[in-house]
Tab-separated table of C-alpha atoms in Angstrom:
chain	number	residue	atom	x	y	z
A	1	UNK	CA	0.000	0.000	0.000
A	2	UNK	CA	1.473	3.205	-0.702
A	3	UNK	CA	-0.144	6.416	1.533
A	4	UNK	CA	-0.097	9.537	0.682
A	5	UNK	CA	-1.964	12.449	2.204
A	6	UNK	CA	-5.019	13.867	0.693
A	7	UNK	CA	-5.092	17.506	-1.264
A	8	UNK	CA	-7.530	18.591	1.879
A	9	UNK	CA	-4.944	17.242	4.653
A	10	UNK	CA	-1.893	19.063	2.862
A	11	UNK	CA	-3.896	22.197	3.054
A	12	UNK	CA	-4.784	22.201	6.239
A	13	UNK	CA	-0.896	21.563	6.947
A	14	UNK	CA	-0.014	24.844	5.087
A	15	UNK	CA	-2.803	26.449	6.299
A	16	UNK	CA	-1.206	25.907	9.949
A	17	UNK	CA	2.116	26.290	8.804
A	18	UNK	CA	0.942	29.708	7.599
A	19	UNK	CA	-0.829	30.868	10.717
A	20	UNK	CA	2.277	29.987	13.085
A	21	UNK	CA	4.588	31.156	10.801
A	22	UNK	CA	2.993	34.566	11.271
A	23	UNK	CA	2.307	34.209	14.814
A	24	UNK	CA	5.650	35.025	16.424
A	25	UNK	CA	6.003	31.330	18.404
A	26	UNK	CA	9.518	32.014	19.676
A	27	UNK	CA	8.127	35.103	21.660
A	28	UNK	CA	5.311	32.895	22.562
A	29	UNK	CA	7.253	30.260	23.936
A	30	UNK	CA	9.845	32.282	25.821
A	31	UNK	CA	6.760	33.964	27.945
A	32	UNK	CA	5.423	30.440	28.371
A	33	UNK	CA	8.981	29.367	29.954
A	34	UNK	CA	8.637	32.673	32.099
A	35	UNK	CA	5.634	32.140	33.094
A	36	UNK	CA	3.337	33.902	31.427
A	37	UNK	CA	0.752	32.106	29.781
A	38	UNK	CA	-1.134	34.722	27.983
A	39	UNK	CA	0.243	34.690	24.353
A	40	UNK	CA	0.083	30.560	24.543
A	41	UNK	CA	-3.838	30.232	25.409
A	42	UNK	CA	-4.191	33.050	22.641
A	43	UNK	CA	-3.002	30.966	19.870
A	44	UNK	CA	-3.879	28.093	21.575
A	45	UNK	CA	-7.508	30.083	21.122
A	46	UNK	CA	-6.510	30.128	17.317
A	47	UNK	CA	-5.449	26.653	16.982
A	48	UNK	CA	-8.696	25.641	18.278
A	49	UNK	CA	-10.701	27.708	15.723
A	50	UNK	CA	-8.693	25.589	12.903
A	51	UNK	CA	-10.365	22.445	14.250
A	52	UNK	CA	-6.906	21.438	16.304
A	53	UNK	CA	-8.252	20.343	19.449
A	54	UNK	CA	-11.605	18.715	17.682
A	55	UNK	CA	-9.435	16.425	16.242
A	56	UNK	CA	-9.103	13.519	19.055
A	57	UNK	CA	-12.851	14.339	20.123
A	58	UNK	CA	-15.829	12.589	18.858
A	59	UNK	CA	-18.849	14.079	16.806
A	60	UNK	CA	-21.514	13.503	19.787
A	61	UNK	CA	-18.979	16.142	21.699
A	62	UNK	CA	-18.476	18.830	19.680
A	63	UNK	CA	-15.580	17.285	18.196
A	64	UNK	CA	-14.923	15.714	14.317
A	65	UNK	CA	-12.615	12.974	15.406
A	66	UNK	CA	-11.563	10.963	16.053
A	67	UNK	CA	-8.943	11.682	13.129
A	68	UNK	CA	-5.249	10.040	13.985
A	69	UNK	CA	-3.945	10.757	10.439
A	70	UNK	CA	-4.856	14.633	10.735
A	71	UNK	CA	-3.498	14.426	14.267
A	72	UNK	CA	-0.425	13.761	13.200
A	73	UNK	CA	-0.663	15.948	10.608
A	74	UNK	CA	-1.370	18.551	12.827
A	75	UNK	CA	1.534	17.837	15.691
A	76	UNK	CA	4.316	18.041	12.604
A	77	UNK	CA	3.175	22.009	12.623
A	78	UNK	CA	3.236	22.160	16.096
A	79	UNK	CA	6.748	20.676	16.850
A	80	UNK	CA	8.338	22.219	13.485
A	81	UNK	CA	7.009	25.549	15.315
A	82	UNK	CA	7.409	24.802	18.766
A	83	UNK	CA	3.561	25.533	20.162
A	84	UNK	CA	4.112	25.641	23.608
A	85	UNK	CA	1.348	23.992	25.831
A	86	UNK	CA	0.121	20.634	27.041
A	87	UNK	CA	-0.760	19.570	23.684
A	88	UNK	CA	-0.121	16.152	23.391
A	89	UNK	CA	-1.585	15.512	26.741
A	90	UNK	CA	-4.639	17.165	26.028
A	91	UNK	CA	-5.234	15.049	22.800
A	92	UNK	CA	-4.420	11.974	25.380
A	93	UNK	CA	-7.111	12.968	27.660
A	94	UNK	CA	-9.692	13.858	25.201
A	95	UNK	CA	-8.853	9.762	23.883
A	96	UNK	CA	-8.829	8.970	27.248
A	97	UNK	CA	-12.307	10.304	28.035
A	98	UNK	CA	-13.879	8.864	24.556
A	99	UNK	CA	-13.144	5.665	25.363
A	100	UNK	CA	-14.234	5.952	28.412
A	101	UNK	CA	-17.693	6.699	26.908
A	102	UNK	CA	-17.904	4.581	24.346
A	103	UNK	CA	-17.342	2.003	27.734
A	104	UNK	CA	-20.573	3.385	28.850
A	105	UNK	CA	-18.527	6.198	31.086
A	106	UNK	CA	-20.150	9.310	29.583
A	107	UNK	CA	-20.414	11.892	32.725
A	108	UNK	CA	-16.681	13.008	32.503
A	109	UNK	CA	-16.888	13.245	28.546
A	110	UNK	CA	-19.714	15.101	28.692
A	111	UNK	CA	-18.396	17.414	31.391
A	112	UNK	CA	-14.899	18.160	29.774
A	113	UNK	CA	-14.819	17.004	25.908
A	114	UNK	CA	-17.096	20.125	24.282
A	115	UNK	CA	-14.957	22.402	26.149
A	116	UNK	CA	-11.772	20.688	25.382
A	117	UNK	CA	-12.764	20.392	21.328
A	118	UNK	CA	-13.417	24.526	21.523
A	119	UNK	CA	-9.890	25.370	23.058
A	120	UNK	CA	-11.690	26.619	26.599
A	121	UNK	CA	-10.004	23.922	28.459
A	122	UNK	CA	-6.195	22.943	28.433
A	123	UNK	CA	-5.677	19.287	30.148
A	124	UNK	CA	-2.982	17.413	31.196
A	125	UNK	CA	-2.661	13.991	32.543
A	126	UNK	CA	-0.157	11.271	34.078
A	127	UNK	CA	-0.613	7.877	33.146
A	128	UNK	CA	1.034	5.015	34.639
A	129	UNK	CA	3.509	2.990	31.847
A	130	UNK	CA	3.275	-0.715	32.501
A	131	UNK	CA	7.220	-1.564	31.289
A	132	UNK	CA	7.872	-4.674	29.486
A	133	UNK	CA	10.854	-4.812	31.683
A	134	UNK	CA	10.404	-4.832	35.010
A	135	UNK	CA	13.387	-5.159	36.244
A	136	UNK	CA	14.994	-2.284	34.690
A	137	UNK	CA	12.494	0.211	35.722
A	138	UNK	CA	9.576	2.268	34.272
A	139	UNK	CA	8.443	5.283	35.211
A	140	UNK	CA	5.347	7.410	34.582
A	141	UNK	CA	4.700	7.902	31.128
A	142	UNK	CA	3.887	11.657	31.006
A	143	UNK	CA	7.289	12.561	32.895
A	144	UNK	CA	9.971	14.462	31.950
A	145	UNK	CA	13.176	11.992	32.628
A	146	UNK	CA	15.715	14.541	31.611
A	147	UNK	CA	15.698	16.854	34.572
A	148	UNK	CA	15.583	14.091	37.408
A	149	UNK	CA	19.248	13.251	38.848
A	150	UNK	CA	18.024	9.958	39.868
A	151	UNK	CA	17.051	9.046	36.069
A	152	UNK	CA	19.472	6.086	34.643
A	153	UNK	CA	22.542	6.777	32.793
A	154	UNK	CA	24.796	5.400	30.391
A	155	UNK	CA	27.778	4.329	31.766
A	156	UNK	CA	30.424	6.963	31.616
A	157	UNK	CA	32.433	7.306	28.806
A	158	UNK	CA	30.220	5.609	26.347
A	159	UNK	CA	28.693	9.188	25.009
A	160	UNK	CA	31.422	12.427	25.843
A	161	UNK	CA	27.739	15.264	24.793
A	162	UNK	CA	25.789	12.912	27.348
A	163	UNK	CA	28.554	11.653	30.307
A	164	UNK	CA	28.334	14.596	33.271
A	165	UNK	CA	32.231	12.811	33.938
A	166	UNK	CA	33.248	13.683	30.287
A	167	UNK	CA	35.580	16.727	29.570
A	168	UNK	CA	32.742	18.461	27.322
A	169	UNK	CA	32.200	21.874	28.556
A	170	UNK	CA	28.963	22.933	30.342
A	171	UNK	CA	27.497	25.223	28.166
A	172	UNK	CA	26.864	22.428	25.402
A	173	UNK	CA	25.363	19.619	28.133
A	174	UNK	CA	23.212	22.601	28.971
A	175	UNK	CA	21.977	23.223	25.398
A	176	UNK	CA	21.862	19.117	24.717
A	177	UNK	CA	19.422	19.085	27.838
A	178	UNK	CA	22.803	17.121	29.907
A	179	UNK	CA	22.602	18.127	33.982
A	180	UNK	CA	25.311	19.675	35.127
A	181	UNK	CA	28.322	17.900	36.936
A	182	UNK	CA	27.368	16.177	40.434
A	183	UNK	CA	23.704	15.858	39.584
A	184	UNK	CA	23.171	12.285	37.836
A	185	UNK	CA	21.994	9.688	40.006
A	186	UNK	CA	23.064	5.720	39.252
A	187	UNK	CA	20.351	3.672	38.338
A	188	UNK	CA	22.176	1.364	35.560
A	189	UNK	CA	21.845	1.205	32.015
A	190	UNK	CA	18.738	-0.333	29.808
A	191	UNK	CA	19.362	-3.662	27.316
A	192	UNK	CA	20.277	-1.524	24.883
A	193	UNK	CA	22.539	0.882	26.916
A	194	UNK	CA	19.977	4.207	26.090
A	195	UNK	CA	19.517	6.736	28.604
A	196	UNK	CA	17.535	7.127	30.355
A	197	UNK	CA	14.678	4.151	31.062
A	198	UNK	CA	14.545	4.146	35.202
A	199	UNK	CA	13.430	7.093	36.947
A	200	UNK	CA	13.263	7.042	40.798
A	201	UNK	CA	10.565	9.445	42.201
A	202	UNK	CA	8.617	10.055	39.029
A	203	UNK	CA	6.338	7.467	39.502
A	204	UNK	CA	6.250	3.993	37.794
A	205	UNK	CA	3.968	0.778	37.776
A	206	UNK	CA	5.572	-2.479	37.189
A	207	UNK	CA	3.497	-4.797	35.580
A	208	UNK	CA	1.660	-6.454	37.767
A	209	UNK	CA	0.575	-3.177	39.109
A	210	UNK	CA	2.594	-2.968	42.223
A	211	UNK	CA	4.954	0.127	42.529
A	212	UNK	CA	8.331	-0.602	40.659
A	213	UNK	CA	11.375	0.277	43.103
A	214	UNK	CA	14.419	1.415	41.806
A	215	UNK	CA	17.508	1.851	44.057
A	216	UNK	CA	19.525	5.131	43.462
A	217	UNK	CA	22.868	5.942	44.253
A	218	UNK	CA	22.045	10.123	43.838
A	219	UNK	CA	24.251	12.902	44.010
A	220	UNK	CA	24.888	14.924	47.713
A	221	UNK	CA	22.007	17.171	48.567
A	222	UNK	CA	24.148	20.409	48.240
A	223	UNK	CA	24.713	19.344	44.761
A	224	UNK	CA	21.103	19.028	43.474
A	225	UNK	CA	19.521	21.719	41.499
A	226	UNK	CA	17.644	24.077	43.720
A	227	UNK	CA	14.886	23.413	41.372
A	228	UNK	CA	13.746	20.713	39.141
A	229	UNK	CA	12.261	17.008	40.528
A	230	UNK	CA	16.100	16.191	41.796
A	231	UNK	CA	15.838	19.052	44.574
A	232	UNK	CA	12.580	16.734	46.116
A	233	UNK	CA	13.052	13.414	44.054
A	234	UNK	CA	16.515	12.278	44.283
A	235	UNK	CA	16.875	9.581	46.552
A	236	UNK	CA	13.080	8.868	46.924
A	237	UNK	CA	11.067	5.454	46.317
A	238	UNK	CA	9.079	5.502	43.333
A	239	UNK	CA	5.556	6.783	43.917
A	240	UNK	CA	2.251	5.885	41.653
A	241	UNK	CA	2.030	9.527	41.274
A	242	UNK	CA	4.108	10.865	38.192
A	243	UNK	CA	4.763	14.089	36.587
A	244	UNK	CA	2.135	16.976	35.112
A	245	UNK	CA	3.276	18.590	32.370
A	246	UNK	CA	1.961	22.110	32.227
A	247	UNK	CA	-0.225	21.661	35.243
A	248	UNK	CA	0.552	24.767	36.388
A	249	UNK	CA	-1.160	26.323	32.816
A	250	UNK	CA	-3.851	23.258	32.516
A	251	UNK	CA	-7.455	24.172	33.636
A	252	UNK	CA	-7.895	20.393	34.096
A	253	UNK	CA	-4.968	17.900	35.601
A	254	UNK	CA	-6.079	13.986	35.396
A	255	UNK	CA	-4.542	11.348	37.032
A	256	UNK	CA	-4.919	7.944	36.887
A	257	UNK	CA	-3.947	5.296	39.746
A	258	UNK	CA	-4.630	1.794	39.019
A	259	UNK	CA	-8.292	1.378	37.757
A	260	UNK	CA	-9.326	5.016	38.906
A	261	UNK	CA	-9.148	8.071	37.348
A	262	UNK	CA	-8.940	11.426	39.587
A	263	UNK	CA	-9.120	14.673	38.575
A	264	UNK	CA	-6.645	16.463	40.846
A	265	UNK	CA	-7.428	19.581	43.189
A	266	UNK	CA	-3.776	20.983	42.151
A	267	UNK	CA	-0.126	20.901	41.653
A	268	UNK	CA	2.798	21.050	44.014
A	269	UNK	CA	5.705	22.918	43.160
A	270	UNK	CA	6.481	23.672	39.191
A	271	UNK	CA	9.859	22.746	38.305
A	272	UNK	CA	11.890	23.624	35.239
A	273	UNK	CA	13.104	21.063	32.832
A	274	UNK	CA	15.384	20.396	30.263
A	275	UNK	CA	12.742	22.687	28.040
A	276	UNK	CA	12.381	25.580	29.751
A	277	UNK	CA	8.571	25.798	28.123
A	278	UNK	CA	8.107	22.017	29.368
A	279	UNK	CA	6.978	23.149	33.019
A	280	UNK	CA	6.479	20.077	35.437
A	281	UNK	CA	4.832	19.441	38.223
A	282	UNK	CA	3.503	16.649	40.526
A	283	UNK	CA	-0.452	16.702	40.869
A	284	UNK	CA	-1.828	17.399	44.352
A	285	UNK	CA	-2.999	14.022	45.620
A	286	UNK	CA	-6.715	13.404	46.237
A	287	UNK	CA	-9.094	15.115	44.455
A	288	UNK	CA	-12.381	13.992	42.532
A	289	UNK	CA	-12.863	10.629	41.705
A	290	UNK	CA	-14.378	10.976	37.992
A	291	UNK	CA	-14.199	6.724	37.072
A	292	UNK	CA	-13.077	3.611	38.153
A	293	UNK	CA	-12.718	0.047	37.246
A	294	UNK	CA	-11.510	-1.887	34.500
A	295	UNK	CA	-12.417	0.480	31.413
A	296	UNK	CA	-10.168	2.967	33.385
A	297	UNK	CA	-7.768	0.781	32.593
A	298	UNK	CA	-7.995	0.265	28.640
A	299	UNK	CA	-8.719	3.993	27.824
A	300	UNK	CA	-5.592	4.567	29.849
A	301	UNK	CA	-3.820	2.324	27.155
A	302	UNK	CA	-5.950	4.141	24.800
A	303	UNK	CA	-4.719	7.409	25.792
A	304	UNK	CA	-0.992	6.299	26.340
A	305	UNK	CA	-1.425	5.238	22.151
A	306	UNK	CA	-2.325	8.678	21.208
A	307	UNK	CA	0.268	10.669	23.314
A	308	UNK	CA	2.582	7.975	21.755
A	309	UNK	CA	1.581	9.324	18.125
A	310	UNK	CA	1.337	12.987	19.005
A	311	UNK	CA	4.797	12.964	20.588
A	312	UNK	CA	6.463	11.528	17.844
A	313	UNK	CA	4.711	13.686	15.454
A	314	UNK	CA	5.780	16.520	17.279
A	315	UNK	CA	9.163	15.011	17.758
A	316	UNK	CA	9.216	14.337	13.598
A	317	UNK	CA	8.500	18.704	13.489
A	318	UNK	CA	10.811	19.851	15.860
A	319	UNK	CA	13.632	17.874	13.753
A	320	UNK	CA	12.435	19.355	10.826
A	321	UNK	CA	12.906	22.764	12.186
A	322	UNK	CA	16.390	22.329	13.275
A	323	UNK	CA	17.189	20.728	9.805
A	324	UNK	CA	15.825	23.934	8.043
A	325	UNK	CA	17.460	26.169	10.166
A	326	UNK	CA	21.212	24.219	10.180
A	327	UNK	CA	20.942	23.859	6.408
A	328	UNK	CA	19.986	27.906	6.014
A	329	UNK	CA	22.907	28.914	8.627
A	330	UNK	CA	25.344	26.071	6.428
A	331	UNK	CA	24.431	28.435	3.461
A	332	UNK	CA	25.069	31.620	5.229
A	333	UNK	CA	28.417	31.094	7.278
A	334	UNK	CA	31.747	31.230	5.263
A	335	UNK	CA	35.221	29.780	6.374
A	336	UNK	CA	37.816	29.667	4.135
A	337	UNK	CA	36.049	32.114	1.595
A	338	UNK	CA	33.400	29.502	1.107
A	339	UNK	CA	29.986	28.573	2.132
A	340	UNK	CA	30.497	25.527	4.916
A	341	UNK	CA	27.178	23.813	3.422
A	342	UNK	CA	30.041	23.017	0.414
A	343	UNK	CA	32.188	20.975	2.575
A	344	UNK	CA	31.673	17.553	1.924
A	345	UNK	CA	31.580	16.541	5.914
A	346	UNK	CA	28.993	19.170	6.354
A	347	UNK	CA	26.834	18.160	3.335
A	348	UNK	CA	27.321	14.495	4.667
A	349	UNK	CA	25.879	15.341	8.145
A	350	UNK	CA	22.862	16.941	6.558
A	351	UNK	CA	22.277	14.287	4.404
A	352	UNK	CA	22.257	11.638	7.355
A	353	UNK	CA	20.104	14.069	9.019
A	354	UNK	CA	17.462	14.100	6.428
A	355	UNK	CA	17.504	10.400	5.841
A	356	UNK	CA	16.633	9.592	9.295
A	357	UNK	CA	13.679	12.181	9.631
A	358	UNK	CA	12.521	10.799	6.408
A	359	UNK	CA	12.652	7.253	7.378
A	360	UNK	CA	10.825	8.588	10.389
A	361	UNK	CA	7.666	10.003	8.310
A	362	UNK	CA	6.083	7.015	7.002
A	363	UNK	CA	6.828	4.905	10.492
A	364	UNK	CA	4.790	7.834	12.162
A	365	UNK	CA	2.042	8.006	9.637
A	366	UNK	CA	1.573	4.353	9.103
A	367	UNK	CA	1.397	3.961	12.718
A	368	UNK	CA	-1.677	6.648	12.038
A	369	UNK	CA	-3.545	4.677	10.030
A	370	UNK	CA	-2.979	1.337	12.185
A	371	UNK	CA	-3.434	2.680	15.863
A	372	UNK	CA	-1.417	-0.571	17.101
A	373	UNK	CA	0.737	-0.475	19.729
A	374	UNK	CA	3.795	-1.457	18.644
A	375	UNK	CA	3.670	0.793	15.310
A	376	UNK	CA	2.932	3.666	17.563
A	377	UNK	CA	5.924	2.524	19.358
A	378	UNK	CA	8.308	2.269	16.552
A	379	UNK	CA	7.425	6.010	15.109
A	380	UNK	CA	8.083	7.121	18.228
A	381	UNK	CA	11.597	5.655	18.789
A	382	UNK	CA	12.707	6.238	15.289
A	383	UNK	CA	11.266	9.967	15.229
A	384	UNK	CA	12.350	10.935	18.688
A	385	UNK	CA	16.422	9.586	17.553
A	386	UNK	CA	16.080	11.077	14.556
A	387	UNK	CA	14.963	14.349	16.263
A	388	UNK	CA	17.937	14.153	18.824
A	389	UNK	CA	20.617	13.233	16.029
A	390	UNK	CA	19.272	16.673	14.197
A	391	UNK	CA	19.317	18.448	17.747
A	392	UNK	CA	23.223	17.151	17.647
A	393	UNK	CA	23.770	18.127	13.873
A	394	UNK	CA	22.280	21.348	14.496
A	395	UNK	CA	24.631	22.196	17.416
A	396	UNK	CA	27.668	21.425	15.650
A	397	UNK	CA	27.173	23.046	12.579
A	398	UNK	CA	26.214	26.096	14.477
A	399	UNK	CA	29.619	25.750	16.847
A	400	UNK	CA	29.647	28.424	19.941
A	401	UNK	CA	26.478	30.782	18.332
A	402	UNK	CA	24.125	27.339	19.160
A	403	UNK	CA	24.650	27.422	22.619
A	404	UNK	CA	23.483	30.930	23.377
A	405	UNK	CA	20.229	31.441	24.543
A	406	UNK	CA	19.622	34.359	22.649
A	407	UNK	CA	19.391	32.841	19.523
A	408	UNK	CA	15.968	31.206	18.524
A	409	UNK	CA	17.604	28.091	17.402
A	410	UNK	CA	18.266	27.194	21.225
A	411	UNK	CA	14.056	27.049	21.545
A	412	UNK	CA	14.330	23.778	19.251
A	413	UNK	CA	17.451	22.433	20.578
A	414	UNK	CA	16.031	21.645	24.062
A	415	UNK	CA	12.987	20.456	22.743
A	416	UNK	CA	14.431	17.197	20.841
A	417	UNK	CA	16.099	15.360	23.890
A	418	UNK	CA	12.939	15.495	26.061
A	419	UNK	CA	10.144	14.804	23.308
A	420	UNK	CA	12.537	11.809	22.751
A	421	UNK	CA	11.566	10.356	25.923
A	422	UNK	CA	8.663	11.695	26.797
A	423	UNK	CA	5.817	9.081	26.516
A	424	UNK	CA	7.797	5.928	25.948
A	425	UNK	CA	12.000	6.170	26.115
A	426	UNK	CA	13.869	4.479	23.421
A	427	UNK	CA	14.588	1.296	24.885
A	428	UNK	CA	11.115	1.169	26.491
A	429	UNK	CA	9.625	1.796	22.771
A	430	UNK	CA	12.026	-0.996	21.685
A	431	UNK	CA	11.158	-3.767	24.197
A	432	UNK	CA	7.319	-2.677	22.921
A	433	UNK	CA	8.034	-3.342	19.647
A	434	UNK	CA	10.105	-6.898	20.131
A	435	UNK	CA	7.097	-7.987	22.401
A	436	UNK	CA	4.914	-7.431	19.715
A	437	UNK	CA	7.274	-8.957	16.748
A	438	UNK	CA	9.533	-11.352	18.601
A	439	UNK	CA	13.181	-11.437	18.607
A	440	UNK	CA	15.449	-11.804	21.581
């Protein structure tokens, strides 16, 4: 079968490509980081009158969905132009509450999809990831593993722009989303040797349900951030209680524990990450009890499927972006009296670069058109590496201008290491995929 998208879908993707274009994201997501949440829920307000948000929701709630294909579709514009905003967790709770519905659960849809499909409502959520291997660790799937000091590792020496022990200097582990030196925990290293998989204090299911354990060896307490999960995290037992992205922004925060799904009263303390406009935060425990029982369960999975496909769509963009903008600089900058893009290393990083990312687009939209698990899982592994590698390519064809925050380029750059593990690590997407297709 070959797939290709419709006339209508490639409109609406240059429709949206023409509205963010002109909508100034990089100021947008720098008062997001700071804060301020004003200019996001604006053209979040925009988005929404495009049909965005109606996308994961059902026609009985004001939605036109469920459409995957235009999901995706839709999360390519909004990681090539880095929309700031629980987006991918709000299209995971409005597929959370569907299914819910269609199990004969219809109070909560009713109650948050209509204002959810119009852009009123920004949700987040934390679902608990059930890891095919247990003994390595899982955490929640929602959470952010790259700011916690307890998260796994590789072992050091493997990887000089991710070892804190390596002689790379600080200012590009800061823009490749590394911790700084004396803040990595030891958890061990996954199958595969990708970092990270284990993450102590984020929250985690094993799976038979019981809370998965996973001893840490962190840093001293005078060496933890003063903010970020590793100033209250490091050291802790896992709880069932993950990360919130954007709960500080979200007008709804759901949580699911078990067979229940809460809606939280609240947030604890917001914590920056390796994204400065990726704000975390643990939910308040408690709360209202909105479902439970076993369909809590499977439209949990449900959800976890969608966030899988949005993430790596949005993954797919943001590498897309930093492609466009290394190949435009490569054009621009001149050594030797010559345009770098015409040195043959150069044009062979950018051609590596692309081939990934490519390789990456029909993965994500075939998984689209599936839904199945282990497709979803294998777009999102192959688009969140292929994002990182152009995250990498993009900060050394830039050299020392890429590491300054100043420079919009930097917005991008932080993005690509936690989208890559965000919803599913690497190695976690991997075991997925052999469980599904066998192989040792």
């Amino acid at each position: 079968m070959r797939f290709l998208p419709t006339d209508e879908q490639r409109d609406f993707a240059r429709s949206l490509d023409a509205m963010l274009t002109a909508a100034d994201t990089p100021t947008t997501i720098r008062a997001w980081a700071g804060g301020d949440h004003g200019p996001g829920r604006a053209l979040w307000s925009r988005l929404a009158q495009a049909g965005v948000w109606a996308l994961a929701v059902p026609e009985p709630y004001e939605g036109v969905g469920p459409l995957p294909i235009e999901l995706a579709t839709v999360f390519v514009e909004l990681g090539r132009h880095g929309v700031p905003g629980p987006a991918v967790e709000t299209a995971a709770a409005s597929a959370l509450l569907s299914t819910l519905a269609r199990g004969g659960e219809s109070a909560p849809a009713k109650r948050f999809l209509p204002s959810l499909a119009r852009g009123e409502t920004l949700a987040t959520l934390t679902i608990p990831t059930l890891d095919p291997h247990a003994g390595v660790g899982s955490r929640s799937a929602g959470s952010d593993p790259t700011l916690n000091p307890a998260a796994s590792t590789r072992p050091a020496g493997t990887d000089p722009t991710l070892d804190p022990h390596a002689g790379c200097g600080q200012a590009f582990r800061r823009a490749m989303g590394v911790p700084p030196d004396g803040v990595w925990g030891r958890v061990g290293t996954t199958h595969d040797g990708a970092a990270p998989v284990g993450t102590a204090g984020t929250g985690s299911l094993g799976p038979a349900g019981a809370p998965s354990v996973v001893p840490t060896r962190s840093a001293p307490a005078e060496q933890l951030p003063t903010t970020g999960v590793g100033a209250v995290a490091a050291g802790r037992r896992a709880t069932t209680e993950g990360l919130a992205l954007d709960a500080d922004a979200a007008d709804v925060v759901l949580v699911v524990r078990g067979d229940e799904l809460w809606l939280a009263p609240g947030h604890h303390d917001v914590h920056a990450s390796t994204d400065p406009a990726r704000r975390l935060a643990r939910p308040t425990p408690g709360g209202e009890l909105l479902a439970a029982g076993p369909a809590v369960r499977e439209a949990a999975a449900h959800a976890h499927d969608w966030a899988m496909l949005a993430t790596a769509a949005q993954a797919l963009g943001v590498g897309l972006a930093l492609l466009d903008r290394t190949v435009a600089y490569a054009k621009q900058r001149r050594q030797f009296g010559t345009e770098i893009g015409s040195f043959q290393a150069v044009k062979h990083r950018l051609a590596d670069t692309l081939l990934a990312l490519e390789f990456a687009r029909p993965l994500l939209f075939g998984a689209a058109l599936t839904l199945d698990s282990a497709d979803l899982a294998a777009a999102k592994v192959t688009a969140g590496e292929a994002a990182y590698a152009a995250a990498r390519t993009a900060l050394q064809i830039h050299g020392a201008v890429g590491y300054t925050e100043e420079l919009d380029l930097s917005l991008w750059l932080r993005k690509a290491r936690p989208l890559r593990d965000a919803w599913g690590t690497p190695a976690w997407c991997r075991a997925r995929v052999i469980e599904a297709y066998g192989g040792s």
